[in-house]
Amino acid sequence: MTRLSGYFLPTEREPPADAEALSHKLMVRAGLVRQVGAGLWSWLPAGWRVHQRIVQIVREEMDAIGGQEMLMPVLQPADPWRRTGRYAIDELFKLKDRRGAEMVLAMTHEEIVTGHVAAAIQSYRQLPMVLYHFQVKERDEPRPRAGVLRTREFIMKDSYTFDRDREGLDAAYDRHAEAYARMLDRCGLEWYRVEADVGMMGGHGSDEYMAPCAAGENDVVLAGGYAANIEVASADAQPVSLPAALDAPEVVETPGMTTVDAVARELGVPAGALLKAYPIVLDGEEMKLVMVRGDHRVNEVKLQNMLGQPFRAARPEEIGARLGPAGFIGPVGTDLPILLDAAVLDDGAGAYVTGANRPDAHLRGVQPGRDFAFERVDVRTVVPGDTVAGATVRIEPAIEVGNIFKLGTRYSEPLGATYLDEAGRGQPVWMGSYGFGPARAAAAAVEQYADQEGISWPRAIAPFDVELVVLGKPGSPERELADRVYAELGEAGLQTLYDERDAGPGEKFTDAELLGCPLRLTIGRRTLAAEEIEVQVRRGRESRSVPVKGAADAVARLWRELP
RNA sequence: CGGGGAGUGGCGCAGUCUGGUAGCGCACCCGGCUGGGGGCCGGGCGGUCGCAGGUUCAAAUCCUGUCUCCCCGACCA
């Protein structure tokens, strides 16, 4: 129970000048958070209540799947990070203690938790196990942004599962997925589970939990039941009307036309009738030529995953030496291996335009298969209008609020986490790791439900259930009634913020709507006259009234019906 | 890392080009009025102009260096 007159809730009439994202503006204006430095934020009391409510929901769902809460330090010795090969990560904060020992600030806790398990687990009888904690993560982000959406220090719930084998991991992973679905629903968020890139975490699979909103940093591809991060999404391309096939490729002069648009316009064909060449160089300096349709773009994450090894774009001099001048390169007549994107047809029904590998010239009438050999790949970025199983995709921005990984033995092997099976054989532990960011969940809720007046919290994570506004002078009958209702609301189990400041009605209403508690009660002169208390539902700003007698219970019933 | 922008009272800003007593709105403090949508009157407090050095009789303003923050992109374990 909280009286606003003495509560540290510094609201602002105007957003910070440098704020761009809606959640950034509103969380600062509402007095929930304050910036300390780039990507460094303090949570003020009301903001921390939101954070803690989310934490509690997550905790309950982790406990429900057998998770055991613990706590591991942020400051850690560098050695385990060297052993797992993660010491080289740029985002990892590195420092030395007074003795000169190399330390790191943890960005996640795989190294430490695996170390504990390695030391303590000897037998299959001790598995499976689920461990988790809420702890600060430190990441030296190249560019923090958008308030608490992308910060250098943040609290994450990270859990880790330890199983005997792949089947055990799969089951643990599925249980986590179910827990994540429940916690996100309970937080009142709109969300998608999407296929994700496993990235450098390595391992056997990954899903991301995405909350769609304008400030989202990721793009999610959705179509019917299909959902994937655009980094890994696949879809069927929209067909393009190709020019008729020719008996053989034919050179056309295209002086100075180095762009798809210029060539397409000159030849009167759609951009999709061109083939774009993207020369890459693999680790061993082997060069390959990736070909996608002129209206498509190479997706470097998909390409990397398909290659299974790092690559870089070829430099102009390398391109010049092996193919031709940049802007005029193509697959015909080269001895480079060619990776042809799945959206390019080779049924002979039409033909493409490609660079001719000499200055100011292209080839038309080019047919994959007939005019060049290729390996078929899927390496393009999905675009709006593509389809998945007949359903047209849409692409939405979203915040990543959670990410789950099947790690396999990626960490248990370098850190020596093994157990003895029934036959007495040493086996590596199979691991999964599961992250969730309460701060991002809070920001996502702000983004998803805010309106012109401010924040509109889902009831489960609002800083308070009810804001009680009293109008009228201190000592007035209105105040006496409000004091009584305030106490009754508490008895009814509602967390209430009581605005008993000596301020005008406009200021109180404006602040209440900015802060966004699900219900606002107003007690003023009208209340006394009508024997009814006005209740405003924040989401939609619809007003109703309840009798003064029994008001708290009526409000509690109403609250339970809210989203 | 590349590009763009900004540091002046708690917040939002003007002043810098053209050097000459540091200003405005809001907030805050005191008194009074008002009391259902940021109300009114009167009186006040508060700023080493990011930092350092330089030029000058004189620097928020000119010069040099430096730090910090924001936006777009790259990156994102």
XYZ file of C-alpha atoms (C1' of nucleotides) in Angstrom:
640
model
C 0.000 0.000 0.000
C 1.497 3.229 -1.096
C 0.706 6.868 -0.670
C 1.821 8.883 -3.684
C 2.731 12.027 -1.738
C 5.776 10.302 -0.316
C 6.527 7.931 -3.182
C 9.525 8.321 -5.479
C 7.663 8.529 -8.764
C 9.151 11.432 -10.717
C 6.834 11.908 -13.683
C 7.728 14.199 -16.542
C 5.494 16.223 -18.763
C 7.865 15.817 -21.699
C 9.880 12.846 -22.893
C 13.678 12.970 -22.933
C 14.823 14.880 -26.002
C 16.873 11.963 -27.261
C 14.233 9.274 -26.852
C 12.889 7.644 -29.965
C 11.106 4.439 -28.942
C 7.666 4.719 -27.365
C 8.585 2.530 -24.405
C 11.704 4.603 -23.796
C 9.698 7.841 -23.700
C 6.874 6.494 -21.572
C 8.936 4.561 -19.049
C 11.018 7.666 -18.380
C 8.019 10.003 -18.313
C 6.077 7.733 -15.980
C 8.969 7.675 -13.529
C 9.739 3.964 -13.900
C 13.363 4.144 -15.033
C 16.212 6.627 -15.281
C 19.306 6.521 -17.420
C 22.754 6.368 -15.853
C 24.879 6.007 -18.976
C 24.725 4.447 -22.422
C 22.812 1.212 -21.949
C 22.814 1.585 -18.165
C 19.529 2.113 -16.332
C 18.231 2.424 -12.827
C 14.796 1.063 -12.013
C 12.867 3.415 -9.765
C 10.395 1.974 -7.253
C 7.342 1.709 -9.514
C 9.389 0.346 -12.405
C 11.030 -2.171 -10.124
C 7.616 -3.389 -8.982
C 6.814 -4.189 -12.615
C 10.137 -5.946 -13.020
C 9.624 -7.931 -9.834
C 6.127 -8.970 -10.804
C 7.461 -10.371 -14.056
C 10.285 -12.069 -12.178
C 7.809 -13.695 -9.840
C 5.715 -15.049 -12.703
C 8.833 -16.451 -14.345
C 9.987 -17.934 -11.044
C 6.668 -19.703 -10.507
C 6.750 -21.216 -13.972
C 10.360 -22.326 -13.618
C 9.594 -23.921 -10.274
C 6.596 -25.631 -11.845
C 8.883 -27.568 -14.200
C 11.230 -28.557 -11.425
C 13.677 -25.686 -11.678
C 15.896 -25.058 -8.654
C 16.717 -21.410 -8.062
C 20.287 -20.507 -7.129
C 22.697 -17.603 -7.639
C 26.017 -17.371 -9.444
C 28.421 -14.438 -9.526
C 28.754 -11.908 -12.307
C 32.485 -11.447 -11.761
C 34.254 -14.598 -12.843
C 37.717 -15.929 -13.599
C 38.600 -15.820 -17.279
C 39.856 -19.381 -17.438
C 36.595 -21.264 -18.078
C 35.798 -18.753 -20.797
C 39.073 -19.562 -22.482
C 38.268 -23.245 -22.277
C 34.934 -22.823 -24.036
C 36.415 -20.460 -26.592
C 34.185 -17.587 -25.565
C 36.937 -15.367 -24.172
C 37.438 -13.877 -27.631
C 33.907 -12.451 -27.799
C 34.048 -8.681 -28.236
C 30.942 -8.111 -26.109
C 32.567 -9.840 -23.132
C 33.782 -7.333 -20.535
C 37.315 -8.238 -19.485
C 39.238 -6.892 -16.516
C 42.014 -7.708 -14.070
C 41.902 -7.867 -10.317
C 44.586 -6.262 -8.097
C 46.824 -9.295 -8.446
C 46.618 -9.083 -12.199
C 44.424 -12.152 -12.560
C 42.241 -12.048 -15.643
C 38.545 -11.782 -14.904
C 35.383 -11.354 -16.941
C 31.914 -10.001 -16.291
C 29.528 -12.755 -17.268
C 27.243 -12.275 -20.258
C 25.566 -15.614 -19.465
C 26.423 -18.362 -17.009
C 27.050 -21.532 -19.006
C 30.696 -21.724 -17.956
C 30.037 -21.471 -14.244
C 26.945 -23.615 -13.965
C 28.554 -26.301 -16.081
C 31.601 -26.163 -13.862
C 29.466 -26.786 -10.787
C 27.722 -29.674 -12.454
C 31.008 -31.106 -13.669
C 32.306 -31.089 -10.116
C 29.184 -32.476 -8.470
C 27.598 -34.861 -10.926
C 29.134 -38.282 -11.278
C 26.284 -40.644 -11.957
C 23.327 -40.943 -14.283
C 21.327 -41.323 -11.072
C 21.838 -37.580 -10.442
C 20.252 -36.557 -13.741
C 18.187 -34.884 -15.022
C 18.505 -31.509 -13.323
C 17.148 -28.004 -13.943
C 18.993 -25.041 -12.402
C 18.236 -21.373 -12.810
C 18.878 -17.939 -11.432
C 18.021 -14.293 -11.945
C 21.253 -12.455 -12.311
C 22.770 -9.390 -13.900
C 24.308 -9.912 -17.312
C 27.007 -7.637 -18.680
C 27.470 -7.143 -22.384
C 29.632 -4.517 -24.018
C 27.114 -3.809 -26.731
C 28.374 -1.844 -29.710
C 25.202 0.182 -29.668
C 22.786 0.202 -26.766
C 19.456 1.687 -27.773
C 15.802 2.390 -27.100
C 15.769 2.741 -23.317
C 15.764 -0.630 -21.565
C 15.318 -2.559 -24.807
C 19.013 -3.036 -25.498
C 21.272 -2.356 -22.553
C 24.791 -3.231 -21.490
C 23.669 -4.475 -18.108
C 20.394 -6.269 -17.516
C 18.848 -8.936 -15.396
C 18.151 -12.217 -17.105
C 16.518 -15.375 -15.955
C 18.809 -18.051 -17.284
C 18.096 -21.692 -16.694
C 20.143 -24.712 -17.604
C 19.066 -28.293 -18.071
C 21.316 -31.296 -17.661
C 20.364 -34.628 -19.159
C 21.887 -37.964 -20.055
C 21.284 -37.819 -23.768
C 19.615 -36.145 -26.664
C 16.188 -37.527 -25.824
C 16.441 -36.159 -22.304
C 17.451 -32.760 -23.650
C 14.571 -32.759 -26.119
C 12.103 -33.427 -23.313
C 13.624 -30.764 -21.055
C 13.521 -28.309 -23.941
C 9.871 -29.017 -24.596
C 9.013 -28.522 -20.926
C 10.748 -25.161 -21.041
C 8.823 -24.205 -24.162
C 5.597 -24.954 -22.318
C 6.727 -22.926 -19.309
C 7.635 -20.024 -21.577
C 4.220 -20.100 -23.185
C 2.578 -19.946 -19.775
C 4.780 -17.155 -18.459
C 4.285 -15.002 -21.536
C 0.543 -15.519 -21.444
C 0.477 -14.678 -17.761
C 2.455 -11.494 -18.414
C -0.320 -10.469 -20.806
C 1.985 -10.164 -23.786
C 1.250 -10.847 -27.384
C 4.049 -13.144 -28.513
C 5.330 -15.613 -31.088
C 7.666 -18.528 -30.783
C 9.897 -18.462 -33.838
C 12.674 -20.571 -35.281
C 15.968 -18.868 -34.610
C 19.568 -18.972 -35.665
C 21.639 -21.044 -33.253
C 24.449 -18.593 -33.914
C 27.754 -19.000 -32.166
C 26.051 -20.549 -29.142
C 26.337 -23.651 -31.221
C 24.135 -26.631 -30.650
C 21.155 -28.356 -32.040
C 18.258 -25.978 -32.157
C 16.941 -22.685 -30.927
C 13.669 -20.861 -30.624
C 13.091 -17.232 -29.864
C 10.136 -15.727 -28.053
C 9.185 -12.556 -29.829
C 6.850 -9.793 -28.714
C 5.681 -7.873 -31.776
C 5.910 -4.086 -31.490
C 7.101 -1.086 -33.442
C 10.365 -0.689 -31.556
C 11.340 -4.307 -32.162
C 14.839 -4.920 -33.409
C 14.129 -8.235 -35.073
C 11.947 -9.007 -38.038
C 9.667 -11.989 -37.741
C 8.237 -13.807 -40.750
C 4.696 -15.065 -40.186
C 2.411 -17.068 -42.438
C -0.411 -19.214 -41.183
C 1.192 -21.459 -38.593
C 4.691 -20.598 -39.746
C 6.848 -18.249 -37.673
C 10.578 -17.661 -38.017
C 13.156 -14.994 -37.454
C 13.875 -13.414 -40.814
C 17.510 -14.410 -40.284
C 16.583 -18.039 -40.899
C 13.153 -17.871 -42.550
C 12.420 -19.727 -45.769
C 9.492 -19.173 -48.095
C 8.370 -19.674 -51.667
C 9.105 -16.685 -53.865
C 6.492 -14.851 -55.830
C 6.749 -15.915 -59.470
C 8.265 -13.479 -61.909
C 7.457 -13.308 -65.584
C 10.639 -14.263 -67.374
C 11.540 -13.372 -70.935
C 11.325 -16.260 -73.398
C 14.211 -18.698 -73.669
C 16.821 -18.290 -76.417
C 18.885 -20.963 -78.155
C 21.959 -19.616 -76.450
C 22.943 -16.668 -74.260
C 23.302 -13.452 -76.147
C 25.463 -10.461 -75.254
C 23.746 -7.115 -74.767
C 25.634 -3.864 -74.321
C 24.831 -2.179 -71.008
C 27.320 0.674 -70.714
C 27.698 1.902 -67.156
C 24.713 -0.076 -65.918
C 25.945 -1.670 -62.745
C 22.675 -1.877 -60.863
C 19.805 -4.314 -61.192
C 17.358 -1.487 -61.704
C 19.328 0.105 -64.518
C 19.743 -3.144 -66.418
C 16.137 -4.217 -65.893
C 14.870 -0.886 -67.159
C 17.197 -0.909 -70.184
C 16.126 -4.411 -71.204
C 12.480 -3.994 -70.279
C 12.401 -6.971 -67.919
C 11.420 -7.204 -64.235
C 14.209 -7.087 -61.670
C 13.398 -10.689 -60.803
C 14.449 -11.744 -64.291
C 18.019 -10.789 -63.476
C 20.479 -12.953 -61.590
C 22.591 -11.174 -59.020
C 26.052 -12.574 -58.358
C 27.560 -12.411 -54.884
C 31.135 -13.732 -54.835
C 32.338 -15.015 -51.480
C 35.603 -16.344 -50.139
C 35.627 -19.265 -47.707
C 38.070 -19.895 -44.907
C 40.572 -21.752 -47.070
C 40.508 -18.896 -49.597
C 38.241 -20.877 -51.882
C 35.962 -18.584 -53.879
C 32.362 -19.368 -54.710
C 29.650 -17.496 -56.536
C 26.243 -17.156 -54.901
C 23.409 -16.349 -57.318
C 20.031 -14.943 -56.303
C 17.221 -13.314 -58.233
C 17.696 -9.613 -58.961
C 14.809 -8.670 -56.675
C 16.152 -10.773 -53.803
C 18.969 -10.326 -51.322
C 21.482 -12.796 -50.003
C 20.835 -13.647 -46.363
C 24.245 -13.978 -44.776
C 23.008 -15.912 -41.750
C 21.342 -18.528 -43.936
C 24.366 -18.617 -46.198
C 26.696 -19.119 -43.266
C 24.541 -21.888 -41.836
C 24.343 -23.600 -45.207
C 28.111 -23.365 -45.736
C 28.840 -24.536 -42.219
C 31.870 -22.286 -42.057
C 32.755 -18.595 -41.969
C 33.036 -16.622 -45.177
C 33.605 -13.077 -46.326
C 32.518 -11.071 -49.321
C 35.160 -11.183 -52.043
C 37.196 -8.033 -52.518
C 36.908 -6.107 -55.819
C 40.410 -7.084 -56.922
C 39.632 -10.763 -56.269
C 36.422 -10.429 -58.253
C 38.245 -8.687 -61.058
C 40.897 -11.398 -61.231
C 38.517 -14.373 -61.239
C 35.414 -13.016 -62.964
C 35.185 -9.539 -64.336
C 34.480 -5.962 -63.331
C 32.102 -5.556 -60.375
C 28.608 -4.862 -61.618
C 29.013 -7.048 -64.679
C 29.811 -10.455 -63.238
C 27.852 -13.625 -63.881
C 27.915 -17.424 -63.747
C 28.466 -18.195 -67.410
C 31.956 -19.248 -68.417
C 33.464 -19.198 -64.931
C 35.050 -22.163 -63.220
C 33.915 -21.015 -59.767
C 31.453 -23.314 -57.979
C 28.012 -21.740 -58.197
C 25.415 -21.759 -55.416
C 22.022 -21.061 -56.955
C 19.183 -19.842 -54.795
C 16.000 -21.890 -54.723
C 13.905 -19.041 -56.114
C 15.734 -19.208 -59.441
C 13.948 -21.525 -61.876
C 15.757 -24.003 -64.112
C 12.765 -25.513 -65.917
C 13.728 -23.932 -69.247
C 10.429 -22.068 -69.481
C 12.193 -18.723 -69.399
C 15.615 -17.207 -69.231
C 17.548 -14.788 -67.082
C 19.829 -11.824 -67.548
C 23.250 -11.962 -65.911
C 26.529 -10.093 -66.029
C 28.793 -11.091 -68.924
C 32.056 -10.944 -66.940
C 33.340 -8.124 -69.075
C 32.849 -4.363 -68.883
C 29.562 -2.795 -69.943
C 27.885 -6.014 -71.010
C 25.279 -8.464 -69.800
C 24.004 -11.775 -71.159
C 20.367 -12.516 -71.798
C 18.770 -15.868 -72.469
C 20.772 -17.457 -69.676
C 19.382 -20.765 -68.385
C 20.685 -22.400 -65.214
C 21.714 -25.973 -65.907
C 22.138 -25.461 -69.637
C 24.541 -22.523 -69.424
C 26.157 -23.182 -66.075
C 26.290 -25.942 -63.505
C 25.150 -25.201 -59.974
C 24.454 -26.430 -56.508
C 20.928 -25.676 -55.296
C 20.728 -23.675 -52.039
C 18.267 -21.556 -50.051
C 20.159 -18.435 -49.060
C 17.921 -15.469 -49.771
C 16.080 -13.190 -47.378
C 12.329 -13.655 -47.364
C 10.384 -10.654 -48.681
C 6.750 -9.587 -48.289
C 4.558 -11.396 -50.798
C 6.391 -14.701 -50.474
C 4.281 -17.649 -49.404
C 4.609 -20.583 -47.036
C 2.337 -23.529 -47.815
C 0.210 -21.156 -49.847
C -0.162 -18.525 -47.131
C 1.263 -15.093 -47.847
C 3.908 -14.030 -45.343
C 3.881 -10.866 -43.346
C 6.965 -9.450 -41.736
C 6.665 -7.760 -38.364
C 9.170 -6.091 -36.067
C 9.419 -7.732 -32.658
C 11.355 -7.640 -29.396
C 13.158 -10.811 -28.428
C 12.066 -11.453 -24.829
C 13.316 -15.017 -24.561
C 15.577 -17.431 -26.350
C 16.009 -21.131 -25.736
C 18.851 -23.315 -26.987
C 19.654 -26.961 -27.257
C 23.316 -26.793 -26.410
C 24.041 -30.498 -26.534
C 27.604 -31.090 -25.346
C 28.939 -27.722 -26.509
C 29.879 -26.762 -22.920
C 29.946 -30.060 -21.093
C 32.786 -31.383 -23.215
C 35.300 -28.532 -22.837
C 34.432 -28.185 -19.155
C 34.471 -31.882 -18.422
C 30.866 -32.337 -17.305
C 30.488 -36.084 -17.593
C 28.639 -38.806 -15.758
C 28.904 -42.575 -15.568
C 26.113 -44.522 -17.203
C 24.770 -47.887 -16.052
C 27.615 -49.635 -17.846
C 30.180 -47.506 -16.035
C 31.103 -45.574 -19.157
C 31.855 -41.833 -18.971
C 29.341 -39.785 -20.982
C 29.066 -36.050 -21.602
C 26.061 -34.332 -20.072
C 23.523 -32.998 -22.577
C 22.649 -29.392 -21.858
C 20.101 -26.789 -22.747
C 20.081 -23.100 -21.846
C 17.068 -20.848 -21.616
C 17.073 -17.066 -21.308
C 14.340 -14.601 -20.474
C 14.586 -10.808 -20.052
C 12.069 -9.279 -17.626
C 13.076 -5.747 -18.614
C 12.354 -6.467 -22.248
C 9.058 -8.048 -21.322
C 8.150 -4.865 -19.449
C 9.168 -2.651 -22.367
C 7.275 -4.898 -24.783
C 4.114 -4.565 -22.692
C 4.479 -0.794 -22.781
C 4.964 -0.868 -26.541
C 2.045 -3.195 -27.182
C -0.626 -1.500 -25.116
C 0.238 2.178 -24.730
C -2.153 4.794 -26.063
C -2.170 8.566 -26.430
C -2.376 9.052 -22.664
C 0.397 6.704 -21.658
C 1.013 3.174 -20.503
C -1.699 0.551 -20.126
C -0.284 -2.380 -18.215
C -1.573 -5.918 -18.377
C -2.972 -6.421 -14.893
C -0.491 -9.161 -13.962
C 2.547 -6.918 -14.291
C 1.200 -3.447 -13.481
C 3.099 -1.580 -10.770
C -0.163 -1.394 -8.820
C -3.551 -2.988 -9.360
C -5.453 0.199 -8.672
C -4.678 3.899 -8.490
C -7.022 5.702 -6.119
C -7.373 9.414 -6.855
C -8.912 11.665 -4.268
C -10.088 15.170 -5.149
C -10.843 17.854 -2.637
C -8.978 19.701 0.064
C -7.035 17.910 2.761
C -9.417 17.362 5.637
C -12.492 17.351 3.423
C -15.196 14.661 3.586
C -13.899 13.357 0.249
C -10.550 12.700 1.866
C -12.124 10.894 4.777
C -14.051 8.616 2.453
C -10.987 8.007 0.290
C -8.873 7.071 3.315
C -11.512 4.508 4.231
C -11.771 3.096 0.689
C -7.967 2.941 0.488
C -7.868 0.706 3.551
C -10.684 -1.457 2.232
C -8.940 -1.944 -1.116
C -5.962 -3.294 0.757
C -8.134 -5.655 2.711
C -9.652 -6.844 -0.566
C -6.162 -7.852 -1.670
C -5.586 -5.084 -4.172
C -2.231 -3.346 -4.380
C -3.205 0.293 -4.424
C -1.404 3.512 -5.203
C -3.211 6.284 -3.346
C -2.866 9.728 -4.935
C -3.550 11.922 -1.915
C -1.246 14.701 -3.068
C -2.419 18.278 -2.654
C -2.679 18.771 -6.393
C -5.326 19.579 -8.973
C -7.518 16.966 -10.630
C -5.964 17.402 -14.050
C -2.523 16.643 -12.780
C -3.692 13.556 -10.917
C -5.676 12.118 -13.803
C -2.878 12.776 -16.256
C -0.294 11.119 -14.034
C -2.558 8.141 -13.381
C -3.114 7.531 -17.070
C 0.586 7.940 -17.774
C 1.514 5.329 -15.181
C -1.150 2.988 -16.526
C -2.481 0.945 -13.620
C -5.387 -1.168 -14.890
C -7.999 0.618 -12.775
C -8.353 4.182 -11.572
C -10.804 5.064 -8.840
C -11.866 8.655 -8.363
C -13.352 9.982 -5.148
C -14.588 13.567 -5.228
C -17.598 15.695 -4.615
C -19.661 13.698 -7.107
C -18.889 10.540 -5.191
C -20.429 11.938 -2.052
C -23.493 13.165 -3.908
C -24.168 9.936 -5.814
C -22.908 7.443 -3.253
C -20.939 5.936 -6.156
C -17.262 5.766 -6.973
C -16.131 6.278 -10.540
C -13.914 3.485 -11.867
C -11.986 3.954 -15.050
C -10.642 0.920 -16.865
C -7.305 2.094 -18.179
C -7.341 -0.091 -21.294
C -9.887 1.699 -23.446
C -10.477 4.382 -20.808
C -14.024 3.279 -20.276
C -15.696 4.534 -17.102
C -18.218 2.857 -14.863
C -19.216 3.232 -11.245
C -19.584 1.098 -8.154
C -21.613 1.825 -5.012
C -19.590 3.245 -2.155
C -20.856 0.451 0.033
C -18.894 -2.669 -0.840
C -16.787 -0.766 -3.366
C -13.527 -2.594 -2.672
C -14.985 -6.028 -3.303
C -16.719 -4.836 -6.459
C -13.436 -3.360 -7.690
C -11.602 -6.586 -6.911
C -14.163 -8.541 -8.939
C -13.807 -6.120 -11.829
C -10.000 -6.338 -11.639
C -10.082 -10.095 -11.986
C -11.923 -9.764 -15.293
C -9.310 -7.489 -16.840
C -6.719 -8.608 -19.393
C 33.509 0.629 -36.809
C 31.031 4.213 -40.776
C 27.496 8.402 -41.216
C 24.563 12.283 -38.752
C 23.300 15.186 -34.350
C 23.559 17.101 -29.228
C 25.925 18.665 -24.310
C 23.418 25.909 -21.029
C 19.268 25.177 -13.391
C 15.317 18.951 -12.162
C 12.814 18.603 -17.531
C 12.203 20.972 -22.417
C 14.731 24.884 -24.902
C 16.736 30.079 -26.651
C 21.378 32.610 -26.658
C 26.944 30.735 -30.069
C 27.020 32.898 -36.721
C 28.513 38.812 -35.145
C 32.852 37.890 -27.769
C 30.670 42.607 -23.500
C 25.974 41.667 -16.498
C 23.297 33.881 -18.476
C 17.635 33.977 -20.290
C 12.461 31.599 -21.269
C 8.474 27.833 -20.242
C 7.459 23.996 -16.907
C 8.868 22.075 -12.237
C 10.449 23.618 -7.177
C 9.993 26.956 -2.308
C 6.756 30.775 0.550
C 1.769 33.247 0.982
C -3.190 33.452 -0.795
C -7.260 31.890 -3.995
C -9.201 27.532 -6.568
C -10.838 22.268 -6.081
C -13.752 16.701 -11.593
C -8.820 17.045 -16.621
C -1.650 19.764 -15.978
C -6.107 26.467 -12.775
C -4.978 31.822 -10.943
C -2.289 36.056 -8.325
C 2.055 37.811 -5.709
C 6.978 36.861 -3.924
C 11.419 33.632 -4.189
C 15.534 29.627 -4.620
C 18.499 27.326 -8.111
C 23.258 27.242 -13.464
C 31.922 26.297 -12.607
C 27.188 27.004 -19.994
C 30.377 18.611 -20.424
C 35.856 18.876 -19.298
C 40.972 20.738 -20.228
C 44.077 24.099 -22.502
C 44.630 28.450 -25.652
C 43.432 33.531 -27.942
C 41.542 38.205 -25.736
C 40.974 43.857 -21.527
C 36.795 40.364 -21.696
C 34.743 33.570 -23.805
C 28.397 29.867 -23.278
C 30.086 32.415 -27.881
C 36.528 32.107 -31.281
C 40.718 28.089 -31.628
C 42.836 23.139 -30.174
C 42.232 18.734 -27.641
C 39.188 15.516 -24.974
C 34.891 13.141 -22.592
C 29.837 11.922 -22.763
C 25.029 11.038 -24.871
C 21.452 10.201 -28.945
C 19.836 8.643 -33.992
C 20.758 5.631 -38.736
C 23.754 1.629 -40.448
C 27.255 -2.443 -39.401
C 27.373 -5.782 -35.223
C 24.417 -8.573 -31.570
C 26.883 -15.615 -28.010
